[in-house]
């Protein structure tokens, strides 16, 4: 075979084979070549970079978008940004797998981990393999519990599943995350068994939190549990809330909101979250962009894990 073949012939053979699914015998007949020549031409197409073969493993790690990651880091002064997608996999699954990979990378170097609740956090923990790091890190709740917000179908809480994957015994907060009364929250915080756990949680070296957006997923459920009066709902709406983390809401500029919602949550405060060495925030789906943008502007997130569509929508709104 003359070498190299004319580019037009190589491209024609490659299109027939890779795009139209024609056999080498059929291509040989159409191009008036021998079958062995067609085989060499197809090899040459790969060698010359005319054909590139990419293998998409649905069970492999999600693909990362470095350009979007750099843009997020620059826009929000983040330590790390992980922007992922995977072929034929939902956004939540891609984010969960990448979030689990980030968590697995960190656990060997930290002595304590705090965890919130929510669908995305639960998905991350579900993807985490059993690791058994040594020494075993302490595992603590950043918020109180609630069966609707932090339980797997098995009935196990996110906190307990995470601890079991790390071979740890969790510190449990035996109190609900959201209450109907600010007085009840203050009373529970005064209980030594609860206050001590929250104080310990404020000292963790790594936190895994879900980023919520007003009206999406767990966010409306959190508000519903507060049983706000009509006047309180009006006061809340007047603060222009957009997103939340650990049940605490922020406005579009990232400013944490005060009463009435801030007083109904049994969780670390924004000030405490800001003092944790690394807070990893996870979210999936472009519909969560308003909330994610507000929370990123608050400065509480150090490392973010999101899907490609969500990252694009967040950046489009900046």
PDB file of C-alpha atoms in Angstrom:
ATOM      1  CA  UNK A   1       0.000   0.000   0.000  1.00  0.00           C
ATOM      2  CA  UNK A   2       1.401   3.430  -0.851  1.00  0.00           C
ATOM      3  CA  UNK A   3       2.158   5.284   2.354  1.00  0.00           C
ATOM      4  CA  UNK A   4       0.776   7.488   3.510  1.00  0.00           C
ATOM      5  CA  UNK A   5      -2.619   7.253   1.847  1.00  0.00           C
ATOM      6  CA  UNK A   6      -4.327  10.439   0.727  1.00  0.00           C
ATOM      7  CA  UNK A   7      -6.103  11.991   3.685  1.00  0.00           C
ATOM      8  CA  UNK A   8      -9.387  11.975   1.786  1.00  0.00           C
ATOM      9  CA  UNK A   9      -9.212   8.185   1.350  1.00  0.00           C
ATOM     10  CA  UNK A  10      -8.335   7.636   5.014  1.00  0.00           C
ATOM     11  CA  UNK A  11     -11.183   9.873   6.181  1.00  0.00           C
ATOM     12  CA  UNK A  12     -13.626   8.200   3.770  1.00  0.00           C
ATOM     13  CA  UNK A  13     -12.719   4.726   5.008  1.00  0.00           C
ATOM     14  CA  UNK A  14     -12.877   5.837   8.653  1.00  0.00           C
ATOM     15  CA  UNK A  15     -16.335   7.354   8.209  1.00  0.00           C
ATOM     16  CA  UNK A  16     -17.655   4.233   6.525  1.00  0.00           C
ATOM     17  CA  UNK A  17     -16.264   2.016   9.279  1.00  0.00           C
ATOM     18  CA  UNK A  18     -16.834   4.060  12.461  1.00  0.00           C
ATOM     19  CA  UNK A  19     -19.850   6.200  11.584  1.00  0.00           C
ATOM     20  CA  UNK A  20     -21.803   3.972   9.208  1.00  0.00           C
ATOM     21  CA  UNK A  21     -20.816   0.615  10.692  1.00  0.00           C
ATOM     22  CA  UNK A  22     -19.734  -0.864   7.343  1.00  0.00           C
ATOM     23  CA  UNK A  23     -17.544  -3.962   7.385  1.00  0.00           C
ATOM     24  CA  UNK A  24     -13.984  -3.908   6.062  1.00  0.00           C
ATOM     25  CA  UNK A  25     -15.056  -6.160   3.201  1.00  0.00           C
ATOM     26  CA  UNK A  26     -17.818  -3.721   2.196  1.00  0.00           C
ATOM     27  CA  UNK A  27     -15.413  -0.778   2.407  1.00  0.00           C
ATOM     28  CA  UNK A  28     -12.850  -2.612   0.279  1.00  0.00           C
ATOM     29  CA  UNK A  29     -15.477  -3.205  -2.416  1.00  0.00           C
ATOM     30  CA  UNK A  30     -16.698   0.409  -2.351  1.00  0.00           C
ATOM     31  CA  UNK A  31     -13.218   1.941  -2.475  1.00  0.00           C
ATOM     32  CA  UNK A  32     -11.817  -0.670  -4.884  1.00  0.00           C
ATOM     33  CA  UNK A  33      -9.174  -1.788  -2.406  1.00  0.00           C
ATOM     34  CA  UNK A  34      -8.111  -5.086  -0.896  1.00  0.00           C
ATOM     35  CA  UNK A  35      -9.398  -5.953   2.550  1.00  0.00           C
ATOM     36  CA  UNK A  36      -5.846  -5.896   3.913  1.00  0.00           C
ATOM     37  CA  UNK A  37      -5.389  -2.373   2.575  1.00  0.00           C
ATOM     38  CA  UNK A  38      -8.572  -1.261   4.327  1.00  0.00           C
ATOM     39  CA  UNK A  39      -7.274  -2.696   7.587  1.00  0.00           C
ATOM     40  CA  UNK A  40      -4.017  -0.750   7.187  1.00  0.00           C
ATOM     41  CA  UNK A  41      -5.888   2.440   6.308  1.00  0.00           C
ATOM     42  CA  UNK A  42      -8.018   2.187   9.464  1.00  0.00           C
ATOM     43  CA  UNK A  43      -4.856   1.682  11.532  1.00  0.00           C
ATOM     44  CA  UNK A  44      -3.314   4.691   9.832  1.00  0.00           C
ATOM     45  CA  UNK A  45      -6.423   6.747  10.666  1.00  0.00           C
ATOM     46  CA  UNK A  46      -5.736   6.193  14.369  1.00  0.00           C
ATOM     47  CA  UNK A  47      -1.977   6.743  14.044  1.00  0.00           C
ATOM     48  CA  UNK A  48      -2.486  10.081  12.257  1.00  0.00           C
ATOM     49  CA  UNK A  49      -5.048  11.269  14.804  1.00  0.00           C
ATOM     50  CA  UNK A  50      -7.879  11.282  12.267  1.00  0.00           C
ATOM     51  CA  UNK A  51      -9.744   8.820  14.477  1.00  0.00           C
ATOM     52  CA  UNK A  52      -9.658   9.010  18.258  1.00  0.00           C
ATOM     53  CA  UNK A  53     -11.235   6.284  20.348  1.00  0.00           C
ATOM     54  CA  UNK A  54     -12.619   7.169  23.771  1.00  0.00           C
ATOM     55  CA  UNK A  55     -13.849   4.518  26.171  1.00  0.00           C
ATOM     56  CA  UNK A  56     -16.685   5.631  28.460  1.00  0.00           C
ATOM     57  CA  UNK A  57     -16.837   3.328  31.450  1.00  0.00           C
ATOM     58  CA  UNK A  58     -20.189   3.857  33.231  1.00  0.00           C
ATOM     59  CA  UNK A  59     -18.650   2.365  36.362  1.00  0.00           C
ATOM     60  CA  UNK A  60     -15.446   4.398  36.126  1.00  0.00           C
ATOM     61  CA  UNK A  61     -14.738   7.716  37.826  1.00  0.00           C
ATOM     62  CA  UNK A  62     -16.714  10.769  36.653  1.00  0.00           C
ATOM     63  CA  UNK A  63     -15.012  13.042  34.146  1.00  0.00           C
ATOM     64  CA  UNK A  64     -13.908  16.428  35.447  1.00  0.00           C
ATOM     65  CA  UNK A  65     -14.186  19.762  33.636  1.00  0.00           C
ATOM     66  CA  UNK A  66     -10.978  21.656  34.422  1.00  0.00           C
ATOM     67  CA  UNK A  67     -12.117  24.918  32.818  1.00  0.00           C
ATOM     68  CA  UNK A  68     -15.277  25.108  34.918  1.00  0.00           C
ATOM     69  CA  UNK A  69     -13.323  24.113  38.022  1.00  0.00           C
ATOM     70  CA  UNK A  70     -10.856  26.949  37.479  1.00  0.00           C
ATOM     71  CA  UNK A  71     -13.697  29.418  36.932  1.00  0.00           C
ATOM     72  CA  UNK A  72     -15.425  28.397  40.178  1.00  0.00           C
ATOM     73  CA  UNK A  73     -12.198  28.588  42.165  1.00  0.00           C
ATOM     74  CA  UNK A  74     -11.512  32.085  40.854  1.00  0.00           C
ATOM     75  CA  UNK A  75     -15.069  33.354  41.325  1.00  0.00           C
ATOM     76  CA  UNK A  76     -15.474  32.155  44.921  1.00  0.00           C
ATOM     77  CA  UNK A  77     -11.889  31.821  46.245  1.00  0.00           C
ATOM     78  CA  UNK A  78     -12.333  28.085  46.699  1.00  0.00           C
ATOM     79  CA  UNK A  79      -9.542  25.739  47.719  1.00  0.00           C
ATOM     80  CA  UNK A  80     -10.821  23.076  45.325  1.00  0.00           C
ATOM     81  CA  UNK A  81     -13.684  22.692  42.862  1.00  0.00           C
ATOM     82  CA  UNK A  82     -14.727  19.333  41.440  1.00  0.00           C
ATOM     83  CA  UNK A  83     -17.047  19.676  38.425  1.00  0.00           C
ATOM     84  CA  UNK A  84     -18.070  16.299  37.128  1.00  0.00           C
ATOM     85  CA  UNK A  85     -20.165  14.389  34.637  1.00  0.00           C
ATOM     86  CA  UNK A  86     -20.417  10.766  33.631  1.00  0.00           C
ATOM     87  CA  UNK A  87     -21.895   9.239  30.469  1.00  0.00           C
ATOM     88  CA  UNK A  88     -25.358   7.799  30.961  1.00  0.00           C
ATOM     89  CA  UNK A  89     -25.282   8.649  34.682  1.00  0.00           C
ATOM     90  CA  UNK A  90     -27.561  11.151  36.466  1.00  0.00           C
ATOM     91  CA  UNK A  91     -25.977  14.287  37.914  1.00  0.00           C
ATOM     92  CA  UNK A  92     -26.625  13.104  41.457  1.00  0.00           C
ATOM     93  CA  UNK A  93     -24.745   9.858  40.836  1.00  0.00           C
ATOM     94  CA  UNK A  94     -21.739  11.654  39.332  1.00  0.00           C
ATOM     95  CA  UNK A  95     -21.557  14.099  42.229  1.00  0.00           C
ATOM     96  CA  UNK A  96     -22.013  11.308  44.782  1.00  0.00           C
ATOM     97  CA  UNK A  97     -19.177   9.260  43.319  1.00  0.00           C
ATOM     98  CA  UNK A  98     -16.815  12.228  43.153  1.00  0.00           C
ATOM     99  CA  UNK A  99     -17.816  13.386  46.633  1.00  0.00           C
ATOM    100  CA  UNK A 100     -17.063   9.907  47.979  1.00  0.00           C
ATOM    101  CA  UNK A 101     -13.661   9.991  46.263  1.00  0.00           C
ATOM    102  CA  UNK A 102     -12.858  13.362  47.861  1.00  0.00           C
ATOM    103  CA  UNK A 103     -13.964  12.069  51.257  1.00  0.00           C
ATOM    104  CA  UNK A 104     -11.901   8.882  50.878  1.00  0.00           C
ATOM    105  CA  UNK A 105      -8.850  10.966  50.051  1.00  0.00           C
ATOM    106  CA  UNK A 106      -9.268  13.147  53.139  1.00  0.00           C
ATOM    107  CA  UNK A 107     -10.088  10.608  55.861  1.00  0.00           C
ATOM    108  CA  UNK A 108      -6.537   9.332  56.170  1.00  0.00           C
ATOM    109  CA  UNK A 109      -5.286  12.781  57.161  1.00  0.00           C
ATOM    110  CA  UNK A 110      -7.964  14.082  59.567  1.00  0.00           C
ATOM    111  CA  UNK A 111      -8.797  13.170  63.139  1.00  0.00           C
ATOM    112  CA  UNK A 112     -12.448  14.206  63.057  1.00  0.00           C
ATOM    113  CA  UNK A 113     -15.264  14.494  60.512  1.00  0.00           C
ATOM    114  CA  UNK A 114     -18.621  16.244  60.773  1.00  0.00           C
ATOM    115  CA  UNK A 115     -21.608  15.464  58.575  1.00  0.00           C
ATOM    116  CA  UNK A 116     -24.940  17.159  57.867  1.00  0.00           C
ATOM    117  CA  UNK A 117     -27.946  15.611  56.146  1.00  0.00           C
ATOM    118  CA  UNK A 118     -29.825  15.769  52.862  1.00  0.00           C
ATOM    119  CA  UNK A 119     -30.235  13.751  49.680  1.00  0.00           C
ATOM    120  CA  UNK A 120     -26.837  14.587  48.178  1.00  0.00           C
ATOM    121  CA  UNK A 121     -24.902  13.948  51.391  1.00  0.00           C
ATOM    122  CA  UNK A 122     -26.730  10.639  51.767  1.00  0.00           C
ATOM    123  CA  UNK A 123     -25.785   9.698  48.195  1.00  0.00           C
ATOM    124  CA  UNK A 124     -22.116  10.540  48.827  1.00  0.00           C
ATOM    125  CA  UNK A 125     -22.017   8.397  51.965  1.00  0.00           C
ATOM    126  CA  UNK A 126     -23.769   5.554  50.122  1.00  0.00           C
ATOM    127  CA  UNK A 127     -20.990   5.578  47.490  1.00  0.00           C
ATOM    128  CA  UNK A 128     -18.200   5.517  50.064  1.00  0.00           C
ATOM    129  CA  UNK A 129     -16.408   2.192  50.320  1.00  0.00           C
ATOM    130  CA  UNK A 130     -15.381   0.676  53.640  1.00  0.00           C
ATOM    131  CA  UNK A 131     -12.007   2.253  54.411  1.00  0.00           C
ATOM    132  CA  UNK A 132     -11.007   1.552  58.039  1.00  0.00           C
ATOM    133  CA  UNK A 133      -8.374   4.339  58.294  1.00  0.00           C
ATOM    134  CA  UNK A 134      -5.879   4.291  61.156  1.00  0.00           C
ATOM    135  CA  UNK A 135      -6.132   6.131  63.400  1.00  0.00           C
ATOM    136  CA  UNK A 136      -9.916   6.058  63.189  1.00  0.00           C
ATOM    137  CA  UNK A 137     -11.360   9.586  62.945  1.00  0.00           C
ATOM    138  CA  UNK A 138     -14.132  10.753  65.250  1.00  0.00           C
ATOM    139  CA  UNK A 139     -17.460  11.128  63.425  1.00  0.00           C
ATOM    140  CA  UNK A 140     -19.882  13.791  64.654  1.00  0.00           C
ATOM    141  CA  UNK A 141     -23.201  15.323  63.572  1.00  0.00           C
ATOM    142  CA  UNK A 142     -23.247  18.965  62.502  1.00  0.00           C
ATOM    143  CA  UNK A 143     -27.023  19.058  62.956  1.00  0.00           C
ATOM    144  CA  UNK A 144     -29.692  17.268  64.926  1.00  0.00           C
ATOM    145  CA  UNK A 145     -31.494  14.351  63.357  1.00  0.00           C
ATOM    146  CA  UNK A 146     -34.704  13.876  61.429  1.00  0.00           C
ATOM    147  CA  UNK A 147     -35.945  10.651  59.900  1.00  0.00           C
ATOM    148  CA  UNK A 148     -37.064  12.304  56.669  1.00  0.00           C
ATOM    149  CA  UNK A 149     -33.793  14.129  56.141  1.00  0.00           C
ATOM    150  CA  UNK A 150     -31.060  11.767  57.221  1.00  0.00           C
ATOM    151  CA  UNK A 151     -32.164   8.152  56.968  1.00  0.00           C
ATOM    152  CA  UNK A 152     -31.451   5.465  54.402  1.00  0.00           C
ATOM    153  CA  UNK A 153     -34.178   3.047  53.366  1.00  0.00           C
ATOM    154  CA  UNK A 154     -32.704   0.619  55.893  1.00  0.00           C
ATOM    155  CA  UNK A 155     -33.501   3.059  58.693  1.00  0.00           C
ATOM    156  CA  UNK A 156     -29.839   3.797  59.381  1.00  0.00           C
ATOM    157  CA  UNK A 157     -28.861   7.453  59.654  1.00  0.00           C
ATOM    158  CA  UNK A 158     -26.249   9.101  57.433  1.00  0.00           C
ATOM    159  CA  UNK A 159     -24.113   9.605  60.531  1.00  0.00           C
ATOM    160  CA  UNK A 160     -24.127   5.922  61.475  1.00  0.00           C
ATOM    161  CA  UNK A 161     -23.505   4.688  57.926  1.00  0.00           C
ATOM    162  CA  UNK A 162     -20.550   7.049  57.527  1.00  0.00           C
ATOM    163  CA  UNK A 163     -19.120   5.924  60.854  1.00  0.00           C
ATOM    164  CA  UNK A 164     -19.535   2.252  59.948  1.00  0.00           C
ATOM    165  CA  UNK A 165     -17.643   2.764  56.662  1.00  0.00           C
ATOM    166  CA  UNK A 166     -14.766   4.242  58.652  1.00  0.00           C
ATOM    167  CA  UNK A 167     -14.837   1.711  61.485  1.00  0.00           C
ATOM    168  CA  UNK A 168     -15.804   4.450  63.936  1.00  0.00           C
ATOM    169  CA  UNK A 169     -18.380   4.890  66.688  1.00  0.00           C
ATOM    170  CA  UNK A 170     -20.335   8.110  66.051  1.00  0.00           C
ATOM    171  CA  UNK A 171     -21.139  10.763  68.620  1.00  0.00           C
ATOM    172  CA  UNK A 172     -24.914  10.972  68.438  1.00  0.00           C
ATOM    173  CA  UNK A 173     -27.032  14.082  68.882  1.00  0.00           C
ATOM    174  CA  UNK A 174     -30.288  12.870  70.402  1.00  0.00           C
ATOM    175  CA  UNK A 175     -32.376  15.841  69.357  1.00  0.00           C
ATOM    176  CA  UNK A 176     -34.235  16.972  66.234  1.00  0.00           C
ATOM    177  CA  UNK A 177     -32.563  19.240  63.717  1.00  0.00           C
ATOM    178  CA  UNK A 178     -35.501  21.609  63.328  1.00  0.00           C
ATOM    179  CA  UNK A 179     -37.965  22.696  65.997  1.00  0.00           C
ATOM    180  CA  UNK A 180     -41.121  24.788  66.110  1.00  0.00           C
ATOM    181  CA  UNK A 181     -39.926  27.007  68.933  1.00  0.00           C
ATOM    182  CA  UNK A 182     -36.823  29.141  69.445  1.00  0.00           C
ATOM    183  CA  UNK A 183     -37.254  28.535  73.173  1.00  0.00           C
ATOM    184  CA  UNK A 184     -37.082  24.770  72.610  1.00  0.00           C
ATOM    185  CA  UNK A 185     -33.832  25.152  70.664  1.00  0.00           C
ATOM    186  CA  UNK A 186     -32.292  27.256  73.426  1.00  0.00           C
ATOM    187  CA  UNK A 187     -33.404  24.740  76.061  1.00  0.00           C
ATOM    188  CA  UNK A 188     -31.924  21.787  74.178  1.00  0.00           C
ATOM    189  CA  UNK A 189     -28.653  23.625  73.620  1.00  0.00           C
ATOM    190  CA  UNK A 190     -28.483  24.063  77.377  1.00  0.00           C
ATOM    191  CA  UNK A 191     -28.613  20.319  77.962  1.00  0.00           C
ATOM    192  CA  UNK A 192     -25.084  19.096  78.621  1.00  0.00           C
ATOM    193  CA  UNK A 193     -25.440  15.922  76.518  1.00  0.00           C
ATOM    194  CA  UNK A 194     -26.453  18.035  73.507  1.00  0.00           C
ATOM    195  CA  UNK A 195     -24.248  21.051  74.105  1.00  0.00           C
ATOM    196  CA  UNK A 196     -21.159  18.872  74.446  1.00  0.00           C
ATOM    197  CA  UNK A 197     -21.760  17.118  71.129  1.00  0.00           C
ATOM    198  CA  UNK A 198     -22.323  20.415  69.297  1.00  0.00           C
ATOM    199  CA  UNK A 199     -19.189  21.875  70.898  1.00  0.00           C
ATOM    200  CA  UNK A 200     -17.180  18.861  69.761  1.00  0.00           C
ATOM    201  CA  UNK A 201     -18.687  19.075  66.268  1.00  0.00           C
ATOM    202  CA  UNK A 202     -17.547  22.686  66.020  1.00  0.00           C
ATOM    203  CA  UNK A 203     -13.955  21.437  66.395  1.00  0.00           C
ATOM    204  CA  UNK A 204     -13.930  18.899  63.540  1.00  0.00           C
ATOM    205  CA  UNK A 205     -11.191  19.151  60.943  1.00  0.00           C
ATOM    206  CA  UNK A 206     -13.407  18.202  57.990  1.00  0.00           C
ATOM    207  CA  UNK A 207     -17.121  18.766  57.341  1.00  0.00           C
ATOM    208  CA  UNK A 208     -19.329  17.257  54.643  1.00  0.00           C
ATOM    209  CA  UNK A 209     -22.440  19.355  53.978  1.00  0.00           C
ATOM    210  CA  UNK A 210     -25.221  19.498  51.452  1.00  0.00           C
ATOM    211  CA  UNK A 211     -26.018  22.822  49.786  1.00  0.00           C
ATOM    212  CA  UNK A 212     -29.737  23.530  49.576  1.00  0.00           C
ATOM    213  CA  UNK A 213     -31.754  25.884  47.408  1.00  0.00           C
ATOM    214  CA  UNK A 214     -35.008  27.500  48.518  1.00  0.00           C
ATOM    215  CA  UNK A 215     -38.019  25.491  47.376  1.00  0.00           C
ATOM    216  CA  UNK A 216     -35.955  22.511  46.204  1.00  0.00           C
ATOM    217  CA  UNK A 217     -35.572  19.054  47.708  1.00  0.00           C
ATOM    218  CA  UNK A 218     -35.133  19.190  51.511  1.00  0.00           C
ATOM    219  CA  UNK A 219     -35.300  22.996  51.802  1.00  0.00           C
ATOM    220  CA  UNK A 220     -39.132  23.292  51.845  1.00  0.00           C
ATOM    221  CA  UNK A 221     -39.290  20.375  54.279  1.00  0.00           C
ATOM    222  CA  UNK A 222     -36.998  22.227  56.692  1.00  0.00           C
ATOM    223  CA  UNK A 223     -39.239  25.281  56.532  1.00  0.00           C
ATOM    224  CA  UNK A 224     -42.357  23.189  57.010  1.00  0.00           C
ATOM    225  CA  UNK A 225     -40.954  21.640  60.188  1.00  0.00           C
ATOM    226  CA  UNK A 226     -40.448  25.126  61.670  1.00  0.00           C
ATOM    227  CA  UNK A 227     -44.194  25.789  61.581  1.00  0.00           C
ATOM    228  CA  UNK A 228     -43.658  29.483  60.944  1.00  0.00           C
ATOM    229  CA  UNK A 229     -46.607  31.792  61.544  1.00  0.00           C
ATOM    230  CA  UNK A 230     -47.917  33.952  58.720  1.00  0.00           C
ATOM    231  CA  UNK A 231     -46.043  36.940  60.107  1.00  0.00           C
ATOM    232  CA  UNK A 232     -42.846  34.908  60.463  1.00  0.00           C
ATOM    233  CA  UNK A 233     -43.115  33.640  56.907  1.00  0.00           C
ATOM    234  CA  UNK A 234     -43.473  37.233  55.703  1.00  0.00           C
ATOM    235  CA  UNK A 235     -40.412  38.266  57.723  1.00  0.00           C
ATOM    236  CA  UNK A 236     -38.472  35.336  56.302  1.00  0.00           C
ATOM    237  CA  UNK A 237     -39.462  36.144  52.710  1.00  0.00           C
ATOM    238  CA  UNK A 238     -38.503  39.796  53.229  1.00  0.00           C
ATOM    239  CA  UNK A 239     -34.914  38.689  53.843  1.00  0.00           C
ATOM    240  CA  UNK A 240     -34.758  37.287  50.278  1.00  0.00           C
ATOM    241  CA  UNK A 241     -33.538  33.785  51.152  1.00  0.00           C
ATOM    242  CA  UNK A 242     -32.052  31.677  48.369  1.00  0.00           C
ATOM    243  CA  UNK A 243     -30.146  28.754  49.885  1.00  0.00           C
ATOM    244  CA  UNK A 244     -29.193  26.912  53.026  1.00  0.00           C
ATOM    245  CA  UNK A 245     -26.496  24.810  54.600  1.00  0.00           C
ATOM    246  CA  UNK A 246     -27.029  22.807  57.803  1.00  0.00           C
ATOM    247  CA  UNK A 247     -30.563  24.222  57.893  1.00  0.00           C
ATOM    248  CA  UNK A 248     -29.335  27.815  58.043  1.00  0.00           C
ATOM    249  CA  UNK A 249     -30.406  30.140  55.237  1.00  0.00           C
ATOM    250  CA  UNK A 250     -28.514  32.822  53.313  1.00  0.00           C
ATOM    251  CA  UNK A 251     -29.588  35.548  50.916  1.00  0.00           C
ATOM    252  CA  UNK A 252     -28.318  36.012  47.353  1.00  0.00           C
ATOM    253  CA  UNK A 253     -25.239  37.881  48.599  1.00  0.00           C
ATOM    254  CA  UNK A 254     -24.326  35.071  50.958  1.00  0.00           C
ATOM    255  CA  UNK A 255     -25.380  36.895  54.119  1.00  0.00           C
ATOM    256  CA  UNK A 256     -26.699  34.480  56.782  1.00  0.00           C
ATOM    257  CA  UNK A 257     -30.294  35.205  57.798  1.00  0.00           C
ATOM    258  CA  UNK A 258     -31.421  35.782  61.361  1.00  0.00           C
ATOM    259  CA  UNK A 259     -34.779  35.274  63.046  1.00  0.00           C
ATOM    260  CA  UNK A 260     -37.144  33.594  62.681  1.00  0.00           C
ATOM    261  CA  UNK A 261     -35.518  30.615  60.915  1.00  0.00           C
ATOM    262  CA  UNK A 262     -32.056  30.848  62.434  1.00  0.00           C
ATOM    263  CA  UNK A 263     -33.535  30.347  65.901  1.00  0.00           C
ATOM    264  CA  UNK A 264     -35.394  27.151  64.965  1.00  0.00           C
ATOM    265  CA  UNK A 265     -32.376  25.034  63.972  1.00  0.00           C
ATOM    266  CA  UNK A 266     -30.308  22.828  66.255  1.00  0.00           C
ATOM    267  CA  UNK A 267     -27.016  22.842  64.367  1.00  0.00           C
ATOM    268  CA  UNK A 268     -23.645  24.517  64.144  1.00  0.00           C
ATOM    269  CA  UNK A 269     -23.850  28.234  63.508  1.00  0.00           C
ATOM    270  CA  UNK A 270     -22.412  29.902  60.424  1.00  0.00           C
ATOM    271  CA  UNK A 271     -19.608  31.318  62.547  1.00  0.00           C
ATOM    272  CA  UNK A 272     -18.702  27.818  63.717  1.00  0.00           C
ATOM    273  CA  UNK A 273     -18.809  26.409  60.183  1.00  0.00           C
ATOM    274  CA  UNK A 274     -16.498  29.171  58.990  1.00  0.00           C
ATOM    275  CA  UNK A 275     -13.883  28.113  61.540  1.00  0.00           C
ATOM    276  CA  UNK A 276     -13.746  24.469  60.392  1.00  0.00           C
ATOM    277  CA  UNK A 277     -10.488  23.901  58.446  1.00  0.00           C
ATOM    278  CA  UNK A 278     -12.244  22.367  55.432  1.00  0.00           C
ATOM    279  CA  UNK A 279     -15.931  22.302  54.579  1.00  0.00           C
ATOM    280  CA  UNK A 280     -16.789  20.165  51.552  1.00  0.00           C
ATOM    281  CA  UNK A 281     -20.119  21.183  49.988  1.00  0.00           C
ATOM    282  CA  UNK A 282     -21.996  18.917  47.585  1.00  0.00           C
ATOM    283  CA  UNK A 283     -24.954  19.658  45.310  1.00  0.00           C
ATOM    284  CA  UNK A 284     -26.447  18.321  42.074  1.00  0.00           C
ATOM    285  CA  UNK A 285     -28.800  19.699  39.443  1.00  0.00           C
ATOM    286  CA  UNK A 286     -28.920  23.132  37.724  1.00  0.00           C
ATOM    287  CA  UNK A 287     -32.190  23.950  39.511  1.00  0.00           C
ATOM    288  CA  UNK A 288     -30.153  24.414  42.705  1.00  0.00           C
ATOM    289  CA  UNK A 289     -28.031  27.225  41.215  1.00  0.00           C
ATOM    290  CA  UNK A 290     -29.599  30.139  43.179  1.00  0.00           C
ATOM    291  CA  UNK A 291     -28.995  28.438  46.512  1.00  0.00           C
ATOM    292  CA  UNK A 292     -25.530  27.198  45.620  1.00  0.00           C
ATOM    293  CA  UNK A 293     -24.529  30.670  44.429  1.00  0.00           C
ATOM    294  CA  UNK A 294     -25.692  32.252  47.691  1.00  0.00           C
ATOM    295  CA  UNK A 295     -23.942  29.658  49.861  1.00  0.00           C
ATOM    296  CA  UNK A 296     -20.695  29.938  47.861  1.00  0.00           C
ATOM    297  CA  UNK A 297     -20.795  33.715  48.316  1.00  0.00           C
ATOM    298  CA  UNK A 298     -21.063  33.227  52.082  1.00  0.00           C
ATOM    299  CA  UNK A 299     -17.502  31.869  52.132  1.00  0.00           C
ATOM    300  CA  UNK A 300     -18.471  28.851  54.226  1.00  0.00           C
ATOM    301  CA  UNK A 301     -17.485  26.313  51.537  1.00  0.00           C
ATOM    302  CA  UNK A 302     -13.818  25.492  50.951  1.00  0.00           C
ATOM    303  CA  UNK A 303     -14.219  22.610  48.483  1.00  0.00           C
ATOM    304  CA  UNK A 304     -17.261  22.173  46.254  1.00  0.00           C
ATOM    305  CA  UNK A 305     -18.409  19.112  44.294  1.00  0.00           C
ATOM    306  CA  UNK A 306     -21.074  19.795  41.657  1.00  0.00           C
ATOM    307  CA  UNK A 307     -22.135  18.567  38.234  1.00  0.00           C
ATOM    308  CA  UNK A 308     -21.319  20.329  34.964  1.00  0.00           C
ATOM    309  CA  UNK A 309     -24.802  21.774  34.360  1.00  0.00           C
ATOM    310  CA  UNK A 310     -25.020  23.187  37.878  1.00  0.00           C
ATOM    311  CA  UNK A 311     -21.559  24.752  37.602  1.00  0.00           C
ATOM    312  CA  UNK A 312     -22.454  26.414  34.298  1.00  0.00           C
ATOM    313  CA  UNK A 313     -25.689  27.817  35.709  1.00  0.00           C
ATOM    314  CA  UNK A 314     -23.963  29.157  38.836  1.00  0.00           C
ATOM    315  CA  UNK A 315     -21.282  30.889  36.759  1.00  0.00           C
ATOM    316  CA  UNK A 316     -23.899  32.313  34.396  1.00  0.00           C
ATOM    317  CA  UNK A 317     -25.534  34.030  37.366  1.00  0.00           C
ATOM    318  CA  UNK A 318     -22.353  35.630  38.742  1.00  0.00           C
TER     319      UNK A 318
END
